[in-house]
mmCIF file of C-alpha atoms in Angstrom:
data_model
loop_
_atom_site.group_PDB
_atom_site.id
_atom_site.type_symbol
_atom_site.label_atom_id
_atom_site.label_comp_id
_atom_site.label_asym_id
_atom_site.label_seq_id
_atom_site.Cartn_x
_atom_site.Cartn_y
_atom_site.Cartn_z
ATOM 1 C CA GLU A 1 0.000 0.000 0.000
ATOM 2 C CA ALA A 2 2.824 2.401 0.785
ATOM 3 C CA GLY A 3 3.971 2.106 -2.831
ATOM 4 C CA LEU A 4 0.703 3.637 -4.025
ATOM 5 C CA GLY A 5 2.099 7.017 -3.018
ATOM 6 C CA ASP A 6 3.748 6.896 -6.454
ATOM 7 C CA ARG A 7 1.018 8.332 -8.665
ATOM 8 C CA ALA A 8 2.139 6.516 -11.827
ATOM 9 C CA LYS A 9 2.065 3.197 -9.978
ATOM 10 C CA ALA A 10 -1.300 4.083 -8.425
ATOM 11 C CA ALA A 11 -2.770 4.830 -11.862
ATOM 12 C CA GLU A 12 -1.487 1.520 -13.236
ATOM 13 C CA VAL A 13 -2.724 -0.514 -10.261
ATOM 14 C CA TYR A 14 -6.103 1.196 -10.052
ATOM 15 C CA GLU A 15 -6.773 0.954 -13.797
ATOM 16 C CA ARG A 16 -6.021 -2.782 -13.685
ATOM 17 C CA CYS A 17 -8.122 -3.230 -10.534
ATOM 18 C CA VAL A 18 -11.176 -1.417 -11.872
ATOM 19 C CA ARG A 19 -11.025 -3.132 -15.277
ATOM 20 C CA THR A 20 -10.654 -6.524 -13.585
ATOM 21 C CA THR A 21 -13.611 -5.979 -11.265
ATOM 22 C CA LEU A 22 -15.779 -4.699 -14.122
ATOM 23 C CA ASN A 23 -14.765 -7.646 -16.331
ATOM 24 C CA SER A 24 -15.780 -9.948 -13.468
ATOM 25 C CA GLY A 25 -19.239 -8.395 -13.363
ATOM 26 C CA THR A 26 -18.728 -6.095 -10.377
ATOM 27 C CA THR A 27 -20.551 -2.921 -11.276
ATOM 28 C CA THR A 28 -20.380 -1.304 -7.829
ATOM 29 C CA ALA A 29 -17.370 -1.257 -5.490
ATOM 30 C CA CYS A 30 -16.530 0.252 -2.134
ATOM 31 C CA TYR A 31 -12.806 1.020 -2.152
ATOM 32 C CA PHE A 32 -10.253 1.542 0.600
ATOM 33 C CA ALA A 33 -7.667 3.410 -1.489
ATOM 34 C CA THR A 34 -4.490 4.537 0.302
ATOM 35 C CA ILE A 35 -3.418 7.232 2.757
ATOM 36 C CA HIS A 36 -2.155 9.266 -0.206
ATOM 37 C CA ARG A 37 -4.622 11.967 -1.246
ATOM 38 C CA GLN A 38 -3.573 12.309 -4.882
ATOM 39 C CA SER A 39 -3.497 8.562 -5.466
ATOM 40 C CA THR A 40 -6.971 8.240 -3.961
ATOM 41 C CA GLU A 41 -8.188 10.932 -6.355
ATOM 42 C CA ILE A 42 -6.636 8.956 -9.229
ATOM 43 C CA LEU A 43 -8.773 5.960 -8.226
ATOM 44 C CA ALA A 44 -11.876 8.157 -8.359
ATOM 45 C CA GLN A 45 -10.890 9.428 -11.822
ATOM 46 C CA VAL A 46 -10.339 5.866 -13.056
ATOM 47 C CA CYS A 47 -13.756 4.779 -11.792
ATOM 48 C CA VAL A 48 -15.417 7.733 -13.523
ATOM 49 C CA LYS A 49 -13.534 7.018 -16.768
ATOM 50 C CA GLU A 50 -14.332 3.286 -16.702
ATOM 51 C CA GLY A 51 -17.956 3.815 -15.636
ATOM 52 C CA GLN A 52 -17.846 1.908 -12.362
ATOM 53 C CA ARG A 53 -20.160 2.966 -9.567
ATOM 54 C CA ALA A 54 -17.913 3.378 -6.517
ATOM 55 C CA LEU A 55 -17.536 4.717 -3.047
ATOM 56 C CA ILE A 56 -13.914 5.878 -2.763
ATOM 57 C CA GLY A 57 -12.244 6.340 0.602
ATOM 58 C CA LYS A 58 -8.859 7.817 1.451
ATOM 59 C CA VAL A 59 -7.548 5.526 4.178
ATOM 60 C CA CYS A 60 -7.034 7.327 7.500
ATOM 61 C CA MET A 61 -4.642 6.144 10.212
ATOM 62 C CA ASP A 62 -2.579 8.140 12.673
ATOM 63 C CA ARG A 63 -1.203 5.532 15.082
ATOM 64 C CA ASN A 64 -0.118 1.893 15.487
ATOM 65 C CA SER A 65 0.972 1.743 11.852
ATOM 66 C CA PRO A 66 4.261 1.201 10.030
ATOM 67 C CA GLU A 67 6.454 4.296 10.120
ATOM 68 C CA ASN A 68 6.433 4.541 6.320
ATOM 69 C CA TYR A 69 2.647 4.254 6.166
ATOM 70 C CA CYS A 70 1.165 6.525 8.802
ATOM 71 C CA GLU A 71 0.042 10.135 8.882
ATOM 72 C CA THR A 72 -0.480 12.814 11.488
ATOM 73 C CA THR A 73 -4.009 13.477 12.679
ATOM 74 C CA GLU A 74 -3.940 16.936 11.117
ATOM 75 C CA THR A 75 -2.691 15.679 7.750
ATOM 76 C CA SER A 76 -5.215 12.842 7.693
ATOM 77 C CA LEU A 77 -8.138 15.173 8.357
ATOM 78 C CA ALA A 78 -6.981 17.876 5.923
ATOM 79 C CA ASP A 79 -6.235 15.388 3.138
ATOM 80 C CA THR A 80 -9.539 13.617 3.707
ATOM 81 C CA GLN A 81 -11.470 16.868 3.421
ATOM 82 C CA ASP A 82 -9.538 17.788 0.252
ATOM 83 C CA THR A 83 -10.231 14.347 -1.219
ATOM 84 C CA VAL A 84 -13.940 14.577 -0.399
ATOM 85 C CA GLU A 85 -14.188 18.004 -2.018
ATOM 86 C CA THR A 86 -12.257 16.875 -5.107
ATOM 87 C CA ILE A 87 -14.468 13.820 -5.622
ATOM 88 C CA LEU A 88 -17.643 15.835 -5.057
ATOM 89 C CA ALA A 89 -16.390 18.424 -7.582
ATOM 90 C CA MET A 90 -16.260 15.654 -10.202
ATOM 91 C CA LYS A 91 -20.074 15.785 -10.076
ATOM 92 C CA SER A 92 -20.287 12.114 -10.968
ATOM 93 C CA ASP A 93 -23.524 10.204 -10.545
ATOM 94 C CA LEU A 94 -21.423 7.051 -10.162
ATOM 95 C CA VAL A 95 -18.518 7.968 -7.871
ATOM 96 C CA LYS A 96 -18.893 9.324 -4.342
ATOM 97 C CA PRO A 97 -16.479 9.800 -1.445
ATOM 98 C CA VAL A 98 -16.720 7.716 1.723
ATOM 99 C CA ILE A 99 -15.003 8.397 5.048
ATOM 100 C CA THR A 100 -12.506 5.579 5.698
ATOM 101 C CA PRO A 101 -10.826 5.161 9.072
ATOM 102 C CA ARG A 102 -8.760 1.997 8.586
ATOM 103 C CA PHE A 103 -9.857 0.432 11.873
ATOM 104 C CA VAL A 104 -9.935 1.389 15.554
ATOM 105 C CA PRO A 105 -6.380 0.429 16.583
ATOM 106 C CA THR A 106 -4.900 2.653 13.862
ATOM 107 C CA CYS A 107 -7.044 5.734 14.569
ATOM 108 C CA SER A 108 -6.851 8.046 17.567
ATOM 109 C CA ARG A 109 -10.005 9.338 19.227
ATOM 110 C CA GLU A 110 -9.181 12.794 17.810
ATOM 111 C CA LEU A 111 -8.998 11.401 14.277
ATOM 112 C CA MET A 112 -12.230 9.418 14.664
ATOM 113 C CA THR A 113 -14.026 12.489 16.035
ATOM 114 C CA GLY A 114 -12.741 14.658 13.183
ATOM 115 C CA LEU A 115 -13.763 12.076 10.595
ATOM 116 C CA GLY A 116 -17.219 11.932 12.167
ATOM 117 C CA HIS A 117 -17.509 15.698 11.785
ATOM 118 C CA LEU A 118 -16.512 15.454 8.110
ATOM 119 C CA ALA A 119 -19.060 12.697 7.515
ATOM 120 C CA ALA A 120 -21.765 14.848 9.083
ATOM 121 C CA LYS A 121 -20.691 18.019 7.251
ATOM 122 C CA TYR A 122 -20.845 16.349 3.828
ATOM 123 C CA SER A 123 -23.567 13.746 4.609
ATOM 124 C CA LEU A 124 -21.213 10.867 3.798
ATOM 125 C CA HIS A 125 -21.165 7.179 4.591
ATOM 126 C CA ILE A 126 -18.359 5.726 6.724
ATOM 127 C CA GLN A 127 -16.580 2.419 6.069
ATOM 128 C CA THR A 128 -13.981 0.611 8.164
ATOM 129 C CA HIS A 129 -12.552 -2.815 8.887
ATOM 130 C CA LEU A 130 -13.998 -4.570 11.887
ATOM 131 C CA GLY A 131 -10.677 -6.330 12.356
ATOM 132 C CA GLU A 132 -7.482 -7.280 10.561
ATOM 133 C CA ASN A 133 -5.550 -10.511 10.808
ATOM 134 C CA LEU A 134 -1.794 -10.818 10.949
ATOM 135 C CA ARG A 135 -1.953 -13.759 8.520
#
């Protein structure tokens, strides 16, 4: 996931992912993208271009995460708001933003509260993992 900070790689991966899911008959997807704002926006652009209905979420996590794949609370909230506004500005009937805290152990109370405020402000859904396995 950390490698998706490279926008060229993100575009390649997301184009392949969306085409594969569409070719498999998946017309609607709910995506956990990455912590990287611009790469998440690339996923939204790919879904619009390919015609896939999608909820796109910039992954948020500010603790208990690998050093190379973690963000500050402030950065997570600011980038999430920017991502939400960018996706909404696409004015797509198919692609919408979704608030995406990775899961409780990786999100501080401050981050969760801030994400809740963003969800309320923009009337957005929230998605998260209920748990993650080490295997």
